[in-house]
């Protein structure tokens, strides 16, 4: 799936949020949380230490640019960042915003997975999907100007 997304073969729901020579950012709508972004490498690598110097510079620049837009455009105060190396697809980082409703699952890193599952299973209604889609559009507009 990541190969198809980063190569443009498949268009993610809501479209590409931002793209550079080395990275591709999109919303994972399977978890309909406003502002949740996945930043994936276009090159097929698994680990952070496989990034070239140019890719490292681009990665930090893009990650920072997305985070700034999350804060300024969507008023997202806190974000959790995740990346794992035991995957069969492209190196990618999840940028998961922290919202008040998530505190019912706790305040630590262990609370993120239950919050993601709650969003996937309980927040797939039309109203929330519209909010997520609007957030995607706002981020795209800001990041691509």
CSV table of C-alpha atoms in Angstrom, one decimal:
chain,number,residue,atom,x,y,z
A,1,UNK,CA,0.0,0.0,0.0
A,2,UNK,CA,2.8,2.5,0.9
A,3,UNK,CA,4.5,1.9,-2.4
A,4,UNK,CA,1.3,2.6,-4.3
A,5,UNK,CA,0.6,5.7,-2.2
A,6,UNK,CA,4.1,7.2,-2.5
A,7,UNK,CA,4.4,6.5,-6.2
A,8,UNK,CA,1.1,8.1,-6.9
A,9,UNK,CA,-0.5,4.8,-8.2
A,10,UNK,CA,-3.2,5.1,-5.5
A,11,UNK,CA,-4.6,8.5,-4.3
A,12,UNK,CA,-5.1,8.6,-0.5
A,13,UNK,CA,-8.6,9.6,0.7
A,14,UNK,CA,-8.4,13.4,0.8
A,15,UNK,CA,-5.4,13.5,-1.5
A,16,UNK,CA,-1.7,14.1,-0.9
A,17,UNK,CA,-1.3,16.6,1.9
A,18,UNK,CA,2.3,17.5,1.0
A,19,UNK,CA,5.0,16.1,-1.1
A,20,UNK,CA,8.7,16.6,-1.8
A,21,UNK,CA,11.4,14.9,-3.8
A,22,UNK,CA,11.9,12.4,-0.9
A,23,UNK,CA,8.7,12.3,1.1
A,24,UNK,CA,4.9,12.0,0.8
A,25,UNK,CA,2.5,13.1,3.5
A,26,UNK,CA,-1.1,12.0,3.8
A,27,UNK,CA,-3.9,11.5,6.3
A,28,UNK,CA,-4.7,8.0,7.3
A,29,UNK,CA,-8.5,8.2,7.1
A,30,UNK,CA,-8.7,4.6,8.6
A,31,UNK,CA,-8.2,6.6,11.8
A,32,UNK,CA,-10.4,9.7,11.4
A,33,UNK,CA,-8.6,12.0,13.7
A,34,UNK,CA,-8.3,15.6,12.4
A,35,UNK,CA,-4.7,16.4,11.5
A,36,UNK,CA,-3.3,12.9,11.8
A,37,UNK,CA,-0.5,12.7,9.2
A,38,UNK,CA,1.7,9.9,7.9
A,39,UNK,CA,5.0,11.1,6.5
A,40,UNK,CA,6.5,8.3,4.3
A,41,UNK,CA,9.7,8.0,2.4
A,42,UNK,CA,9.4,7.6,-1.3
A,43,UNK,CA,12.4,5.4,-1.4
A,44,UNK,CA,11.9,1.9,-0.1
A,45,UNK,CA,13.8,1.8,3.2
A,46,UNK,CA,12.9,0.7,6.7
A,47,UNK,CA,15.1,2.5,9.1
A,48,UNK,CA,16.0,6.1,10.0
A,49,UNK,CA,19.7,5.3,9.6
A,50,UNK,CA,19.2,4.4,5.9
A,51,UNK,CA,18.3,8.0,5.0
A,52,UNK,CA,20.8,9.9,3.0
A,53,UNK,CA,22.0,13.3,4.2
A,54,UNK,CA,19.7,15.0,1.8
A,55,UNK,CA,16.7,12.9,2.9
A,56,UNK,CA,17.5,13.6,6.6
A,57,UNK,CA,17.5,17.3,5.9
A,58,UNK,CA,14.3,17.1,3.9
A,59,UNK,CA,12.7,14.9,6.6
A,60,UNK,CA,13.3,17.4,9.4
A,61,UNK,CA,12.2,20.3,7.2
A,62,UNK,CA,9.0,18.6,6.2
A,63,UNK,CA,8.2,17.3,9.7
A,64,UNK,CA,8.7,20.8,11.1
A,65,UNK,CA,6.6,22.4,8.3
A,66,UNK,CA,3.7,20.0,8.9
A,67,UNK,CA,3.9,20.4,12.7
A,68,UNK,CA,3.8,24.2,12.3
A,69,UNK,CA,0.8,24.0,10.1
A,70,UNK,CA,-0.9,21.6,12.5
A,71,UNK,CA,-0.4,24.2,15.3
A,72,UNK,CA,-1.2,27.3,13.3
A,73,UNK,CA,-4.1,26.1,11.1
A,74,UNK,CA,-5.7,23.4,13.2
A,75,UNK,CA,-4.8,24.7,16.7
A,76,UNK,CA,-3.2,21.3,17.6
A,77,UNK,CA,-1.2,21.8,20.8
A,78,UNK,CA,0.4,18.4,21.2
A,79,UNK,CA,1.5,15.6,18.8
A,80,UNK,CA,2.8,12.1,19.3
A,81,UNK,CA,5.4,10.9,16.8
A,82,UNK,CA,5.9,7.2,16.0
A,83,UNK,CA,8.0,5.3,13.6
A,84,UNK,CA,8.8,1.6,13.6
A,85,UNK,CA,11.3,-0.5,11.8
A,86,UNK,CA,9.6,-3.9,11.8
A,87,UNK,CA,7.6,-3.1,8.7
A,88,UNK,CA,7.6,-4.4,5.1
A,89,UNK,CA,7.0,-1.0,3.6
A,90,UNK,CA,8.4,2.5,3.4
A,91,UNK,CA,10.0,4.3,6.4
A,92,UNK,CA,7.2,6.4,7.8
A,93,UNK,CA,6.4,8.6,10.7
A,94,UNK,CA,2.9,8.9,12.3
A,95,UNK,CA,2.1,12.4,13.6
A,96,UNK,CA,-0.9,11.8,15.9
A,97,UNK,CA,-2.5,14.9,17.4
A,98,UNK,CA,-3.6,14.8,21.0
A,99,UNK,CA,-7.1,16.0,21.7
A,100,UNK,CA,-9.1,16.4,24.9
A,101,UNK,CA,-11.3,13.4,24.2
A,102,UNK,CA,-8.3,11.2,24.2
A,103,UNK,CA,-7.6,11.7,27.9
A,104,UNK,CA,-10.3,9.2,28.7
A,105,UNK,CA,-7.8,6.6,27.6
A,106,UNK,CA,-5.0,8.1,29.7
A,107,UNK,CA,-2.2,10.6,29.3
A,108,UNK,CA,0.8,8.4,28.4
A,109,UNK,CA,2.1,6.8,25.3
A,110,UNK,CA,0.0,3.7,26.1
A,111,UNK,CA,-3.2,5.7,25.6
A,112,UNK,CA,-2.5,6.4,21.9
A,113,UNK,CA,-3.4,2.9,20.6
A,114,UNK,CA,-6.8,2.8,22.4
A,115,UNK,CA,-7.5,6.3,21.1
A,116,UNK,CA,-6.7,5.3,17.6
A,117,UNK,CA,-8.9,2.2,17.8
A,118,UNK,CA,-11.7,4.4,19.3
A,119,UNK,CA,-11.4,6.8,16.4
A,120,UNK,CA,-11.5,4.0,13.8
A,121,UNK,CA,-14.4,2.2,15.4
A,122,UNK,CA,-16.5,5.0,16.8
A,123,UNK,CA,-15.7,8.2,14.9
A,124,UNK,CA,-16.4,7.1,11.3
A,125,UNK,CA,-19.6,9.1,11.1
A,126,UNK,CA,-20.3,11.6,8.3
A,127,UNK,CA,-19.9,14.7,10.5
A,128,UNK,CA,-16.4,13.7,11.7
A,129,UNK,CA,-15.3,12.6,8.3
A,130,UNK,CA,-16.3,16.0,7.0
A,131,UNK,CA,-14.2,17.6,9.7
A,132,UNK,CA,-11.2,15.4,8.8
A,133,UNK,CA,-11.6,16.2,5.1
A,134,UNK,CA,-11.8,19.9,5.9
A,135,UNK,CA,-8.6,19.7,8.0
A,136,UNK,CA,-6.8,17.9,5.1
A,137,UNK,CA,-7.8,20.7,2.7
A,138,UNK,CA,-6.7,23.4,5.2
A,139,UNK,CA,-3.3,21.6,5.7
A,140,UNK,CA,-2.8,21.1,1.9
A,141,UNK,CA,-3.5,24.8,1.3
A,142,UNK,CA,-1.1,26.0,3.9
A,143,UNK,CA,1.7,23.5,3.1
A,144,UNK,CA,1.5,24.0,-0.6
A,145,UNK,CA,1.4,27.8,-0.8
